[in-house]
Tab-separated table of C-alpha atoms and ligand atoms in Angstrom:
chain	number	residue	atom	x	y	z
A	25	UNK	CA	12.568	76.381	-34.969
A	26	UNK	CA	9.875	74.214	-36.489
A	27	UNK	CA	6.300	74.750	-35.323
A	28	UNK	CA	4.878	71.740	-37.101
A	29	UNK	CA	1.813	70.576	-35.154
A	30	UNK	CA	-0.952	68.061	-35.522
A	31	UNK	CA	-4.607	68.742	-34.837
A	32	UNK	CA	-7.803	66.716	-34.930
A	33	UNK	CA	-10.481	67.594	-37.448
A	34	UNK	CA	-13.946	66.097	-37.720
A	35	UNK	CA	-16.224	66.489	-40.722
A	36	UNK	CA	-19.597	66.394	-38.955
A	37	UNK	CA	-22.768	64.521	-39.980
A	38	UNK	CA	-24.376	67.494	-41.750
A	39	UNK	CA	-21.410	67.808	-44.117
A	40	UNK	CA	-20.946	64.076	-44.706
A	41	UNK	CA	-24.671	63.809	-45.452
A	42	UNK	CA	-24.367	66.543	-48.111
A	43	UNK	CA	-21.336	64.815	-49.703
A	44	UNK	CA	-19.001	67.666	-48.782
A	45	UNK	CA	-16.143	65.411	-47.662
A	46	UNK	CA	-13.986	66.014	-50.745
A	47	UNK	CA	-14.736	69.747	-50.930
A	48	UNK	CA	-13.681	70.206	-47.314
A	49	UNK	CA	-10.555	68.056	-47.709
A	50	UNK	CA	-9.597	70.181	-50.743
A	51	UNK	CA	-9.872	73.300	-48.576
A	52	UNK	CA	-7.481	71.741	-46.053
A	53	UNK	CA	-5.014	70.685	-48.752
A	54	UNK	CA	-5.211	74.038	-50.548
A	55	UNK	CA	-4.330	75.687	-47.251
A	56	UNK	CA	-1.214	73.581	-46.773
A	57	UNK	CA	-2.501	70.881	-44.442
A	58	UNK	CA	-1.422	67.266	-44.853
A	59	UNK	CA	-4.012	64.664	-43.915
A	60	UNK	CA	-1.900	62.135	-42.018
A	61	UNK	CA	-4.701	59.807	-40.930
A	62	UNK	CA	-8.382	59.598	-41.668
A	63	UNK	CA	-11.315	57.284	-41.139
A	64	UNK	CA	-15.044	57.345	-41.674
A	65	UNK	CA	-16.930	56.117	-38.631
A	66	UNK	CA	-20.192	56.442	-36.755
A	67	UNK	CA	-19.864	56.729	-32.991
A	68	UNK	CA	-22.217	55.859	-30.141
A	69	UNK	CA	-23.760	58.683	-28.132
A	70	UNK	CA	-21.762	57.488	-25.107
A	71	UNK	CA	-18.528	57.998	-27.085
A	72	UNK	CA	-19.626	61.487	-28.146
A	73	UNK	CA	-20.277	62.245	-24.460
A	74	UNK	CA	-16.683	61.267	-23.653
A	75	UNK	CA	-15.288	63.239	-26.587
A	76	UNK	CA	-17.188	66.411	-25.638
A	77	UNK	CA	-16.816	65.929	-21.852
A	78	UNK	CA	-15.336	69.435	-21.563
A	79	UNK	CA	-18.829	70.733	-22.459
A	80	UNK	CA	-20.776	68.509	-20.054
A	81	UNK	CA	-22.120	71.395	-17.968
A	82	UNK	CA	-23.319	73.356	-21.005
A	83	UNK	CA	-27.035	73.498	-21.849
A	84	UNK	CA	-26.314	72.257	-25.395
A	85	UNK	CA	-24.314	69.181	-24.292
A	86	UNK	CA	-27.054	66.584	-24.758
A	87	UNK	CA	-28.085	67.814	-28.213
A	88	UNK	CA	-24.450	68.147	-29.246
A	89	UNK	CA	-23.674	64.532	-28.339
A	90	UNK	CA	-26.875	63.252	-29.952
A	91	UNK	CA	-25.971	65.153	-33.091
A	92	UNK	CA	-22.345	63.995	-33.399
A	93	UNK	CA	-23.504	60.385	-33.087
A	94	UNK	CA	-26.441	60.800	-35.491
A	95	UNK	CA	-24.607	59.803	-38.678
A	96	UNK	CA	-21.236	59.056	-40.241
A	97	UNK	CA	-18.340	61.423	-39.563
A	98	UNK	CA	-14.817	61.698	-40.973
A	99	UNK	CA	-12.091	62.028	-38.361
A	100	UNK	CA	-8.681	63.237	-39.537
A	101	UNK	CA	-5.263	64.097	-38.192
A	102	UNK	CA	-4.072	67.269	-39.929
A	103	UNK	CA	-0.491	68.487	-39.953
A	104	UNK	CA	0.966	71.886	-40.772
A	105	UNK	CA	3.015	74.564	-39.050
A	106	UNK	CA	0.850	76.025	-36.262
A	107	UNK	CA	-1.875	73.581	-37.293
A	108	UNK	CA	-4.165	74.136	-34.286
A	109	UNK	CA	-4.553	77.878	-34.860
A	110	UNK	CA	-4.439	77.582	-38.656
A	111	UNK	CA	-7.286	75.067	-38.571
A	112	UNK	CA	-9.364	77.261	-36.281
A	113	UNK	CA	-8.851	80.154	-38.681
A	114	UNK	CA	-9.783	78.064	-41.707
A	115	UNK	CA	-12.910	76.704	-39.949
A	116	UNK	CA	-14.133	80.176	-38.955
A	117	UNK	CA	-16.364	81.147	-36.040
A	118	UNK	CA	-18.374	78.435	-34.269
A	119	UNK	CA	-21.617	79.985	-35.455
A	120	UNK	CA	-21.556	80.085	-39.281
A	121	UNK	CA	-23.462	83.378	-39.183
A	122	UNK	CA	-20.386	84.977	-37.591
A	123	UNK	CA	-17.816	83.203	-39.790
A	124	UNK	CA	-15.711	85.170	-42.263
A	125	UNK	CA	-15.736	84.760	-46.037
A	126	UNK	CA	-13.470	81.979	-47.206
A	127	UNK	CA	-13.898	79.854	-44.090
A	128	UNK	CA	-15.339	76.337	-44.068
A	129	UNK	CA	-18.198	77.213	-41.741
A	130	UNK	CA	-19.142	80.307	-43.764
A	131	UNK	CA	-19.204	78.237	-46.927
A	132	UNK	CA	-20.884	75.088	-45.658
A	133	UNK	CA	-22.177	75.559	-42.097
A	134	UNK	CA	-25.945	75.538	-41.561
A	135	UNK	CA	-26.275	76.481	-37.880
A	136	UNK	CA	-24.259	76.571	-34.659
A	137	UNK	CA	-24.977	72.845	-34.239
A	138	UNK	CA	-24.661	71.846	-37.888
A	139	UNK	CA	-21.440	73.781	-38.368
A	140	UNK	CA	-19.831	71.119	-40.605
A	141	UNK	CA	-16.467	70.760	-38.856
A	142	UNK	CA	-14.853	70.407	-35.464
A	143	UNK	CA	-11.237	71.286	-34.732
A	144	UNK	CA	-9.107	71.012	-31.606
A	145	UNK	CA	-8.930	74.288	-29.671
A	146	UNK	CA	-5.426	73.907	-28.183
A	147	UNK	CA	-2.243	71.870	-28.648
A	148	UNK	CA	-3.000	70.011	-25.424
A	149	UNK	CA	-6.538	69.120	-26.525
A	150	UNK	CA	-5.278	68.170	-29.992
A	151	UNK	CA	-3.122	65.446	-28.405
A	152	UNK	CA	-6.037	64.209	-26.294
A	153	UNK	CA	-8.465	64.252	-29.239
A	154	UNK	CA	-6.045	62.551	-31.664
A	155	UNK	CA	-5.429	59.862	-29.067
A	156	UNK	CA	-9.189	59.478	-28.543
A	157	UNK	CA	-9.753	58.431	-32.157
A	158	UNK	CA	-6.355	57.092	-33.229
A	159	UNK	CA	-4.692	55.550	-30.197
A	160	UNK	CA	-2.225	52.896	-31.323
B	216	CMP	P1	-17.370	72.295	-31.939
B	216	CMP	O1	-16.167	73.032	-32.430
B	216	CMP	O2	-17.536	70.905	-32.413
B	216	CMP	O3	-17.338	72.265	-30.335
B	216	CMP	C1	-18.514	72.127	-29.583
B	216	CMP	C2	-19.754	72.328	-30.391
B	216	CMP	O4	-20.906	72.670	-29.663
B	216	CMP	C3	-19.563	73.488	-31.346
B	216	CMP	O5	-18.662	73.132	-32.360
B	216	CMP	C4	-21.010	73.755	-31.786
B	216	CMP	O6	-21.379	72.994	-32.926
B	216	CMP	C5	-21.830	73.235	-30.594
B	216	CMP	N1	-22.585	74.299	-29.929
B	216	CMP	C6	-23.931	74.330	-29.824
B	216	CMP	N2	-24.327	75.424	-29.148
B	216	CMP	C7	-23.213	76.104	-28.826
B	216	CMP	C8	-22.968	77.331	-28.137
B	216	CMP	N3	-23.965	78.084	-27.630
B	216	CMP	N4	-21.684	77.736	-27.996
B	216	CMP	C9	-20.657	76.990	-28.478
B	216	CMP	N5	-20.833	75.812	-29.144
B	216	CMP	C10	-22.108	75.379	-29.323
């Protein structure tokens, strides 16, 4: 049985600002991900609030939404077998200080906010998040 899945990845403002787009894409490709769709955009804070609605009760919600809308981001649809989990493993822990060697956040993350990448946390959320940025 094929477990090919799609997941949403975002290269966040801190990484775009440091010109890490190609380095991070290479890490995805070297780990067997295909980038099916991608676009560079800057979103409004109100859009970030919708995207991160699941976090709306958290104390960091306002800063998180201000941050995601603070500069250009790259949004991508990644595909691979078990892509949701594989992407979470490749990204590493949310806080770069806890991330393992070889992960994107260990290599490039600056702080829990400026952690360079976002990835969907479940197959269900991957569908919602892909549709959010790439509805056709
Ligand atoms: P991300 O995977 O994009 O999902 C939500 C983001 O909230 C997370 O990465 C972090 O960058 C940010 N964040 C800030 N503070 C926290 C926190 N205490 N716990 C989890 N995520 C946090």
